[in-house]
Short mmCIF file of N, CA and C in Angstrom, two decimals:
data_model
loop_
_atom_site.label_atom_id
_atom_site.label_comp_id
_atom_site.label_asym_id
_atom_site.label_seq_id
_atom_site.Cartn_x
_atom_site.Cartn_y
_atom_site.Cartn_z
N MET A 1 -103.10 118.57 -36.52
CA MET A 1 -104.53 118.36 -36.44
C MET A 1 -105.05 118.76 -35.07
N ARG A 2 -104.36 118.37 -34.05
CA ARG A 2 -104.79 118.68 -32.69
C ARG A 2 -104.79 120.19 -32.46
N LYS A 3 -103.77 120.88 -32.98
CA LYS A 3 -103.68 122.33 -32.84
C LYS A 3 -104.86 123.00 -33.54
N GLY A 4 -105.24 122.49 -34.71
CA GLY A 4 -106.36 123.03 -35.47
C GLY A 4 -107.68 122.82 -34.74
N MET A 5 -107.84 121.66 -34.10
CA MET A 5 -109.08 121.38 -33.36
C MET A 5 -109.19 122.29 -32.16
N SER A 6 -108.10 122.50 -31.44
CA SER A 6 -108.19 123.35 -30.25
C SER A 6 -108.45 124.80 -30.66
N ALA A 7 -107.91 125.23 -31.79
CA ALA A 7 -108.20 126.58 -32.27
C ALA A 7 -109.67 126.70 -32.62
N ALA A 8 -110.25 125.65 -33.21
CA ALA A 8 -111.67 125.66 -33.56
C ALA A 8 -112.54 125.69 -32.31
N VAL A 9 -112.15 124.93 -31.30
CA VAL A 9 -112.90 124.92 -30.05
C VAL A 9 -112.86 126.29 -29.39
N VAL A 10 -111.69 126.90 -29.35
CA VAL A 10 -111.56 128.24 -28.77
C VAL A 10 -112.42 129.24 -29.56
N MET A 11 -112.39 129.13 -30.87
CA MET A 11 -113.17 130.04 -31.71
C MET A 11 -114.67 129.86 -31.46
N CYS A 12 -115.14 128.61 -31.35
CA CYS A 12 -116.56 128.35 -31.08
C CYS A 12 -116.96 128.86 -29.70
N ALA A 13 -116.11 128.63 -28.73
CA ALA A 13 -116.41 129.11 -27.37
C ALA A 13 -116.47 130.62 -27.34
N THR A 14 -115.58 131.28 -28.05
CA THR A 14 -115.57 132.74 -28.11
C THR A 14 -116.85 133.25 -28.76
N MET A 15 -117.25 132.61 -29.87
CA MET A 15 -118.47 133.02 -30.57
C MET A 15 -119.70 132.79 -29.70
N LEU A 16 -119.74 131.66 -28.99
CA LEU A 16 -120.85 131.36 -28.09
C LEU A 16 -120.92 132.38 -26.96
N GLY A 17 -119.78 132.69 -26.38
CA GLY A 17 -119.74 133.69 -25.31
C GLY A 17 -120.23 135.04 -25.80
N ALA A 18 -119.82 135.43 -26.99
CA ALA A 18 -120.27 136.72 -27.56
C ALA A 18 -121.77 136.70 -27.80
N ALA A 19 -122.31 135.58 -28.28
CA ALA A 19 -123.75 135.48 -28.53
C ALA A 19 -124.53 135.58 -27.22
N ILE A 20 -124.06 134.92 -26.18
CA ILE A 20 -124.72 134.98 -24.87
C ILE A 20 -124.66 136.40 -24.33
N ALA A 21 -123.52 137.03 -24.42
CA ALA A 21 -123.37 138.41 -23.93
C ALA A 21 -124.32 139.35 -24.68
N GLN A 22 -124.43 139.16 -25.99
CA GLN A 22 -125.32 140.02 -26.76
C GLN A 22 -126.77 139.79 -26.35
N ALA A 23 -127.17 138.53 -26.17
CA ALA A 23 -128.55 138.23 -25.75
C ALA A 23 -128.84 138.85 -24.39
N GLN A 24 -127.89 138.75 -23.47
CA GLN A 24 -128.09 139.32 -22.15
C GLN A 24 -128.15 140.83 -22.20
N SER A 25 -127.39 141.45 -23.08
CA SER A 25 -127.37 142.91 -23.14
C SER A 25 -128.65 143.46 -23.76
N THR A 26 -129.38 142.65 -24.54
CA THR A 26 -130.61 143.13 -25.16
C THR A 26 -131.84 142.74 -24.36
N MET A 27 -131.70 141.94 -23.31
CA MET A 27 -132.83 141.55 -22.48
C MET A 27 -133.26 142.74 -21.63
N THR A 28 -134.56 142.97 -21.57
CA THR A 28 -135.09 144.03 -20.73
C THR A 28 -135.58 143.42 -19.42
N CYS A 29 -135.06 143.93 -18.33
CA CYS A 29 -135.45 143.43 -17.01
C CYS A 29 -136.51 144.38 -16.44
N VAL A 30 -137.64 143.81 -16.04
CA VAL A 30 -138.68 144.62 -15.42
C VAL A 30 -138.19 145.10 -14.06
N GLN A 31 -138.45 146.35 -13.75
CA GLN A 31 -138.06 146.89 -12.46
C GLN A 31 -139.12 146.52 -11.42
N THR A 32 -138.68 146.05 -10.27
CA THR A 32 -139.60 145.70 -9.19
C THR A 32 -138.94 145.98 -7.86
N THR A 33 -139.70 145.90 -6.81
CA THR A 33 -139.21 146.16 -5.46
C THR A 33 -139.61 145.02 -4.54
N PRO A 34 -138.97 144.91 -3.39
CA PRO A 34 -139.41 143.89 -2.42
C PRO A 34 -140.88 144.06 -2.03
N ALA A 35 -141.36 145.29 -1.93
CA ALA A 35 -142.77 145.51 -1.58
C ALA A 35 -143.70 144.94 -2.65
N GLN A 36 -143.31 145.06 -3.92
CA GLN A 36 -144.14 144.51 -4.99
C GLN A 36 -144.14 142.99 -4.96
N ILE A 37 -143.01 142.40 -4.61
CA ILE A 37 -142.95 140.94 -4.51
C ILE A 37 -143.74 140.47 -3.29
N THR A 38 -143.67 141.21 -2.20
CA THR A 38 -144.49 140.91 -1.02
C THR A 38 -145.97 140.90 -1.38
N ALA A 39 -146.39 141.83 -2.21
CA ALA A 39 -147.80 141.93 -2.62
C ALA A 39 -148.25 140.71 -3.41
N LEU A 40 -147.32 139.99 -4.02
CA LEU A 40 -147.71 138.79 -4.77
C LEU A 40 -148.25 137.71 -3.85
N PHE A 41 -147.68 137.58 -2.64
CA PHE A 41 -148.25 136.64 -1.67
C PHE A 41 -149.65 137.11 -1.28
N ASP A 42 -149.81 138.41 -1.05
CA ASP A 42 -151.12 138.94 -0.68
C ASP A 42 -152.14 138.63 -1.78
N ARG A 43 -151.74 138.80 -3.04
CA ARG A 43 -152.63 138.49 -4.17
C ARG A 43 -153.04 137.02 -4.13
N TRP A 44 -152.06 136.14 -3.90
CA TRP A 44 -152.32 134.71 -3.84
C TRP A 44 -153.24 134.38 -2.66
N ASN A 45 -152.95 134.95 -1.49
CA ASN A 45 -153.74 134.70 -0.28
C ASN A 45 -155.17 135.20 -0.46
N GLU A 46 -155.33 136.37 -1.11
CA GLU A 46 -156.67 136.90 -1.37
C GLU A 46 -157.43 136.00 -2.34
N SER A 47 -156.73 135.38 -3.28
CA SER A 47 -157.41 134.46 -4.20
C SER A 47 -157.89 133.22 -3.44
N LEU A 48 -157.17 132.80 -2.40
CA LEU A 48 -157.65 131.69 -1.57
C LEU A 48 -158.98 132.05 -0.91
N ALA A 49 -159.11 133.30 -0.48
CA ALA A 49 -160.32 133.75 0.22
C ALA A 49 -161.55 133.72 -0.68
N THR A 50 -161.37 133.69 -1.99
CA THR A 50 -162.51 133.63 -2.90
C THR A 50 -163.12 132.23 -2.95
N HIS A 51 -162.37 131.23 -2.51
CA HIS A 51 -162.77 129.82 -2.58
C HIS A 51 -162.98 129.36 -4.03
N ASP A 52 -162.35 130.05 -4.97
CA ASP A 52 -162.47 129.72 -6.39
C ASP A 52 -161.13 129.18 -6.87
N PRO A 53 -161.04 127.86 -7.12
CA PRO A 53 -159.75 127.28 -7.53
C PRO A 53 -159.21 127.86 -8.84
N ASP A 54 -160.10 128.34 -9.72
CA ASP A 54 -159.62 128.96 -10.96
C ASP A 54 -158.88 130.26 -10.67
N LYS A 55 -159.37 131.04 -9.70
CA LYS A 55 -158.70 132.29 -9.35
C LYS A 55 -157.35 132.03 -8.70
N VAL A 56 -157.26 130.98 -7.90
CA VAL A 56 -155.97 130.63 -7.28
C VAL A 56 -155.01 130.15 -8.36
N THR A 57 -155.48 129.28 -9.23
CA THR A 57 -154.64 128.71 -10.28
C THR A 57 -154.14 129.78 -11.24
N ALA A 58 -154.89 130.86 -11.41
CA ALA A 58 -154.49 131.95 -12.30
C ALA A 58 -153.20 132.63 -11.85
N ASN A 59 -152.78 132.43 -10.60
CA ASN A 59 -151.53 132.99 -10.10
C ASN A 59 -150.31 132.20 -10.59
N TYR A 60 -150.54 131.02 -11.14
CA TYR A 60 -149.47 130.10 -11.52
C TYR A 60 -149.27 130.10 -13.04
N ALA A 61 -148.02 129.99 -13.47
CA ALA A 61 -147.71 129.80 -14.88
C ALA A 61 -148.24 128.44 -15.32
N PRO A 62 -148.56 128.27 -16.59
CA PRO A 62 -149.07 126.97 -17.07
C PRO A 62 -148.11 125.81 -16.81
N ASP A 63 -146.81 126.09 -16.76
CA ASP A 63 -145.82 125.04 -16.53
C ASP A 63 -145.25 125.07 -15.11
N ALA A 64 -146.00 125.67 -14.20
CA ALA A 64 -145.53 125.79 -12.81
C ALA A 64 -145.46 124.42 -12.14
N VAL A 65 -144.67 124.38 -11.07
CA VAL A 65 -144.57 123.20 -10.23
C VAL A 65 -145.02 123.60 -8.83
N LEU A 66 -145.98 122.85 -8.29
CA LEU A 66 -146.46 123.04 -6.92
C LEU A 66 -146.13 121.78 -6.13
N LEU A 67 -145.36 121.96 -5.06
CA LEU A 67 -145.08 120.88 -4.12
C LEU A 67 -145.83 121.25 -2.84
N PRO A 68 -147.09 120.80 -2.72
CA PRO A 68 -147.97 121.31 -1.67
C PRO A 68 -147.75 120.70 -0.30
N THR A 69 -148.28 121.41 0.70
CA THR A 69 -148.14 121.00 2.09
C THR A 69 -148.93 119.73 2.40
N VAL A 70 -150.18 119.69 1.96
CA VAL A 70 -151.04 118.59 2.40
C VAL A 70 -151.37 117.62 1.27
N SER A 71 -150.38 117.35 0.43
CA SER A 71 -150.52 116.34 -0.62
C SER A 71 -149.14 115.78 -0.91
N ASN A 72 -149.08 114.49 -1.13
CA ASN A 72 -147.81 113.85 -1.43
C ASN A 72 -147.45 113.94 -2.91
N ARG A 73 -148.39 114.39 -3.75
CA ARG A 73 -148.20 114.38 -5.20
C ARG A 73 -147.75 115.73 -5.72
N PRO A 74 -146.59 115.79 -6.40
CA PRO A 74 -146.20 117.04 -7.05
C PRO A 74 -147.22 117.40 -8.12
N ARG A 75 -147.53 118.68 -8.24
CA ARG A 75 -148.48 119.17 -9.24
C ARG A 75 -147.68 119.94 -10.29
N THR A 76 -147.70 119.46 -11.53
CA THR A 76 -146.80 120.01 -12.55
C THR A 76 -147.52 120.60 -13.76
N ASP A 77 -148.81 120.81 -13.65
CA ASP A 77 -149.53 121.52 -14.70
C ASP A 77 -150.76 122.18 -14.10
N SER A 78 -151.41 123.03 -14.86
CA SER A 78 -152.53 123.81 -14.34
C SER A 78 -153.67 122.93 -13.83
N ALA A 79 -153.98 121.85 -14.54
CA ALA A 79 -155.07 120.98 -14.12
C ALA A 79 -154.79 120.34 -12.76
N ALA A 80 -153.56 119.89 -12.55
CA ALA A 80 -153.20 119.26 -11.28
C ALA A 80 -153.15 120.28 -10.15
N ILE A 81 -152.68 121.49 -10.46
CA ILE A 81 -152.64 122.55 -9.45
C ILE A 81 -154.07 122.92 -9.05
N LYS A 82 -154.94 123.07 -10.02
CA LYS A 82 -156.34 123.38 -9.73
C LYS A 82 -156.95 122.28 -8.87
N ASP A 83 -156.71 121.02 -9.22
CA ASP A 83 -157.25 119.90 -8.45
C ASP A 83 -156.83 119.99 -6.99
N TYR A 84 -155.57 120.33 -6.74
CA TYR A 84 -155.12 120.48 -5.35
C TYR A 84 -155.94 121.55 -4.64
N PHE A 85 -156.12 122.69 -5.29
CA PHE A 85 -156.80 123.80 -4.62
C PHE A 85 -158.29 123.55 -4.46
N VAL A 86 -158.91 122.76 -5.33
CA VAL A 86 -160.32 122.40 -5.13
C VAL A 86 -160.49 121.83 -3.73
N HIS A 87 -159.58 120.94 -3.34
CA HIS A 87 -159.69 120.28 -2.05
C HIS A 87 -159.13 121.13 -0.91
N PHE A 88 -158.04 121.84 -1.15
CA PHE A 88 -157.45 122.68 -0.09
C PHE A 88 -158.41 123.80 0.31
N LEU A 89 -159.11 124.38 -0.64
CA LEU A 89 -160.02 125.48 -0.35
C LEU A 89 -161.20 125.06 0.52
N GLU A 90 -161.51 123.77 0.53
CA GLU A 90 -162.57 123.27 1.41
C GLU A 90 -162.24 123.49 2.88
N ARG A 91 -160.95 123.70 3.18
CA ARG A 91 -160.50 123.91 4.57
C ARG A 91 -160.47 125.39 4.95
N ASN A 92 -160.95 126.28 4.07
CA ASN A 92 -161.01 127.73 4.34
C ASN A 92 -159.65 128.29 4.79
N PRO A 93 -158.61 128.10 4.00
CA PRO A 93 -157.27 128.50 4.43
C PRO A 93 -157.10 130.02 4.48
N ARG A 94 -156.38 130.46 5.53
CA ARG A 94 -155.97 131.86 5.66
C ARG A 94 -154.51 131.84 6.10
N GLY A 95 -153.66 132.43 5.27
CA GLY A 95 -152.22 132.40 5.55
C GLY A 95 -151.69 133.71 6.06
N VAL A 96 -150.67 133.62 6.92
CA VAL A 96 -149.96 134.78 7.45
C VAL A 96 -148.47 134.48 7.37
N ILE A 97 -147.71 135.42 6.81
CA ILE A 97 -146.26 135.26 6.73
C ILE A 97 -145.66 135.50 8.12
N ASP A 98 -144.78 134.59 8.54
CA ASP A 98 -144.06 134.75 9.81
C ASP A 98 -142.67 135.32 9.58
N THR A 99 -141.95 134.76 8.61
CA THR A 99 -140.62 135.26 8.25
C THR A 99 -140.49 135.18 6.74
N ARG A 100 -139.68 136.07 6.16
CA ARG A 100 -139.49 136.00 4.71
C ARG A 100 -138.16 136.59 4.31
N THR A 101 -137.66 136.08 3.20
CA THR A 101 -136.48 136.64 2.53
C THR A 101 -136.83 136.75 1.06
N ILE A 102 -136.63 137.94 0.50
CA ILE A 102 -136.95 138.18 -0.90
C ILE A 102 -135.66 138.43 -1.65
N ARG A 103 -135.54 137.80 -2.81
CA ARG A 103 -134.41 138.02 -3.71
C ARG A 103 -135.00 138.38 -5.07
N ILE A 104 -134.40 139.38 -5.72
CA ILE A 104 -134.89 139.85 -7.02
C ILE A 104 -133.78 139.73 -8.05
N GLY A 105 -134.12 139.15 -9.19
CA GLY A 105 -133.19 139.04 -10.31
C GLY A 105 -133.80 139.69 -11.54
N CYS A 106 -133.27 139.37 -12.69
CA CYS A 106 -133.80 139.89 -13.94
C CYS A 106 -135.02 139.06 -14.35
N ASN A 107 -136.19 139.64 -14.17
CA ASN A 107 -137.47 139.01 -14.51
C ASN A 107 -137.77 137.77 -13.68
N THR A 108 -137.09 137.64 -12.56
CA THR A 108 -137.37 136.56 -11.60
C THR A 108 -137.31 137.14 -10.20
N ALA A 109 -138.00 136.49 -9.30
CA ALA A 109 -137.94 136.87 -7.89
C ALA A 109 -138.30 135.65 -7.06
N SER A 110 -137.77 135.61 -5.87
CA SER A 110 -138.15 134.53 -4.95
C SER A 110 -138.54 135.14 -3.61
N ASP A 111 -139.47 134.48 -2.98
CA ASP A 111 -139.95 134.85 -1.65
C ASP A 111 -139.97 133.55 -0.87
N VAL A 112 -139.08 133.43 0.11
CA VAL A 112 -138.97 132.19 0.89
C VAL A 112 -139.02 132.52 2.37
N GLY A 113 -139.58 131.60 3.14
CA GLY A 113 -139.65 131.82 4.58
C GLY A 113 -140.57 130.83 5.25
N THR A 114 -141.27 131.34 6.25
CA THR A 114 -142.22 130.51 7.00
C THR A 114 -143.56 131.23 7.05
N TYR A 115 -144.63 130.42 7.06
CA TYR A 115 -145.97 130.98 7.20
C TYR A 115 -146.80 130.08 8.08
N THR A 116 -147.92 130.64 8.55
CA THR A 116 -148.86 129.91 9.37
C THR A 116 -150.21 129.95 8.68
N PHE A 117 -150.85 128.79 8.58
CA PHE A 117 -152.19 128.73 8.02
C PHE A 117 -153.19 128.36 9.09
N LEU A 118 -154.31 129.05 9.08
CA LEU A 118 -155.45 128.70 9.90
C LEU A 118 -156.42 127.99 8.95
N LEU A 119 -156.79 126.77 9.31
CA LEU A 119 -157.67 125.95 8.47
C LEU A 119 -158.88 125.50 9.27
N SER A 120 -159.97 125.25 8.58
CA SER A 120 -161.12 124.63 9.24
C SER A 120 -160.68 123.25 9.69
N GLY A 121 -161.07 122.90 10.92
CA GLY A 121 -160.69 121.59 11.44
C GLY A 121 -161.47 120.47 10.80
N LYS A 122 -161.03 119.26 11.04
CA LYS A 122 -161.71 118.10 10.48
C LYS A 122 -163.04 117.85 11.17
N THR A 123 -163.16 118.34 12.40
CA THR A 123 -164.43 118.29 13.12
C THR A 123 -165.12 119.63 12.92
N PRO A 124 -166.39 119.64 12.52
CA PRO A 124 -167.08 120.92 12.29
C PRO A 124 -166.98 121.87 13.48
N GLY A 125 -166.72 123.15 13.16
CA GLY A 125 -166.63 124.18 14.20
C GLY A 125 -165.27 124.32 14.84
N THR A 126 -164.30 123.49 14.43
CA THR A 126 -162.95 123.59 14.98
C THR A 126 -162.01 124.18 13.94
N THR A 127 -160.87 124.65 14.42
CA THR A 127 -159.84 125.15 13.52
C THR A 127 -158.53 124.44 13.81
N GLU A 128 -157.66 124.49 12.83
CA GLU A 128 -156.36 123.86 12.93
C GLU A 128 -155.31 124.87 12.47
N THR A 129 -154.21 124.95 13.18
CA THR A 129 -153.11 125.83 12.80
C THR A 129 -151.98 124.97 12.25
N VAL A 130 -151.51 125.35 11.06
CA VAL A 130 -150.41 124.62 10.42
C VAL A 130 -149.28 125.59 10.15
N LYS A 131 -148.14 125.34 10.76
CA LYS A 131 -146.94 126.14 10.51
C LYS A 131 -146.12 125.42 9.44
N ALA A 132 -145.65 126.20 8.46
CA ALA A 132 -144.96 125.56 7.34
C ALA A 132 -143.85 126.47 6.81
N ARG A 133 -142.94 125.84 6.08
CA ARG A 133 -141.92 126.57 5.32
C ARG A 133 -142.47 126.74 3.91
N TYR A 134 -142.03 127.78 3.22
CA TYR A 134 -142.51 127.98 1.86
C TYR A 134 -141.42 128.56 0.99
N SER A 135 -141.59 128.36 -0.30
CA SER A 135 -140.81 129.09 -1.30
C SER A 135 -141.72 129.35 -2.49
N PHE A 136 -141.74 130.59 -2.91
CA PHE A 136 -142.40 130.99 -4.14
C PHE A 136 -141.31 131.52 -5.06
N VAL A 137 -141.27 131.03 -6.28
CA VAL A 137 -140.39 131.58 -7.31
C VAL A 137 -141.30 132.13 -8.39
N TYR A 138 -141.07 133.40 -8.72
CA TYR A 138 -141.90 134.10 -9.69
C TYR A 138 -141.09 134.42 -10.94
N GLU A 139 -141.78 134.47 -12.07
CA GLU A 139 -141.19 134.96 -13.31
C GLU A 139 -142.13 136.00 -13.91
N TRP A 140 -141.54 137.01 -14.54
CA TRP A 140 -142.30 138.03 -15.26
C TRP A 140 -142.62 137.45 -16.62
N ARG A 141 -143.90 137.20 -16.88
CA ARG A 141 -144.34 136.62 -18.15
C ARG A 141 -145.56 137.37 -18.67
N ASP A 142 -145.49 137.76 -19.91
CA ASP A 142 -146.62 138.42 -20.57
C ASP A 142 -147.20 139.57 -19.74
N GLY A 143 -146.30 140.35 -19.14
CA GLY A 143 -146.72 141.54 -18.44
C GLY A 143 -147.22 141.35 -17.02
N ARG A 144 -146.95 140.18 -16.44
CA ARG A 144 -147.35 139.98 -15.03
C ARG A 144 -146.46 138.94 -14.35
N TRP A 145 -146.41 139.03 -13.04
CA TRP A 145 -145.65 138.08 -12.26
C TRP A 145 -146.49 136.83 -12.06
N LEU A 146 -145.92 135.67 -12.37
CA LEU A 146 -146.59 134.38 -12.17
C LEU A 146 -145.70 133.46 -11.34
N ILE A 147 -146.34 132.62 -10.57
CA ILE A 147 -145.62 131.62 -9.78
C ILE A 147 -145.17 130.51 -10.74
N VAL A 148 -143.86 130.21 -10.74
CA VAL A 148 -143.36 129.10 -11.55
C VAL A 148 -142.95 127.92 -10.67
N HIS A 149 -142.76 128.19 -9.39
CA HIS A 149 -142.42 127.13 -8.44
C HIS A 149 -142.95 127.54 -7.07
N HIS A 150 -143.67 126.63 -6.43
CA HIS A 150 -144.19 126.87 -5.08
C HIS A 150 -144.00 125.58 -4.29
N HIS A 151 -143.23 125.68 -3.23
CA HIS A 151 -143.01 124.55 -2.34
C HIS A 151 -143.49 124.94 -0.96
N SER A 152 -144.19 124.04 -0.32
CA SER A 152 -144.68 124.28 1.03
C SER A 152 -144.61 122.97 1.80
N SER A 153 -144.03 123.02 2.99
CA SER A 153 -143.96 121.80 3.80
C SER A 153 -144.08 122.17 5.27
N MET A 154 -144.78 121.30 6.00
CA MET A 154 -144.96 121.54 7.43
C MET A 154 -143.60 121.59 8.12
N MET A 155 -143.55 122.40 9.16
CA MET A 155 -142.33 122.48 9.95
C MET A 155 -142.03 121.10 10.53
N PRO A 156 -140.77 120.70 10.55
CA PRO A 156 -140.43 119.36 11.05
C PRO A 156 -140.92 119.11 12.46
N GLU A 157 -140.92 120.13 13.31
CA GLU A 157 -141.38 119.94 14.69
C GLU A 157 -142.85 119.55 14.73
N ALA A 158 -143.63 120.01 13.74
CA ALA A 158 -145.07 119.73 13.71
C ALA A 158 -145.34 118.31 13.24
N VAL A 159 -144.41 117.72 12.51
CA VAL A 159 -144.63 116.40 11.92
C VAL A 159 -144.32 115.29 12.92
N GLN A 160 -143.50 115.54 13.89
CA GLN A 160 -143.05 114.48 14.82
C GLN A 160 -144.17 113.86 15.59
#
């Protein structure tokens, strides 16, 4: 009985492996370059300049996760992501990448590094500079790159 069970397990594992290999061999991976992934941040940053939270939110997949810099609450759907940007856009954010590392996979890409934001200060007429770490994870969905995960946190030195 034990010999028969192990043969069945091996057979199932072999069939599962073959099914996975076949699925992977039929998947079409969109071709992209680091420059195209770099442009996705520019697209996102330009949407911030519109001060329209709907345009910013359009960069995110409906099931995206946003772990924002200036909010303690994870945002895990479009409504919550939009709510964050309604308030963040009031600060007139302008971002600049300081360092980045891009990795490209099959229909996925990540852009991680550090950026600096210039924000309107809490006192009228002043500005505030916020240095932060970031990660954007993108997926190719329905013919376009969308953010599926975005994490941003102030640099530890700035928090002390």
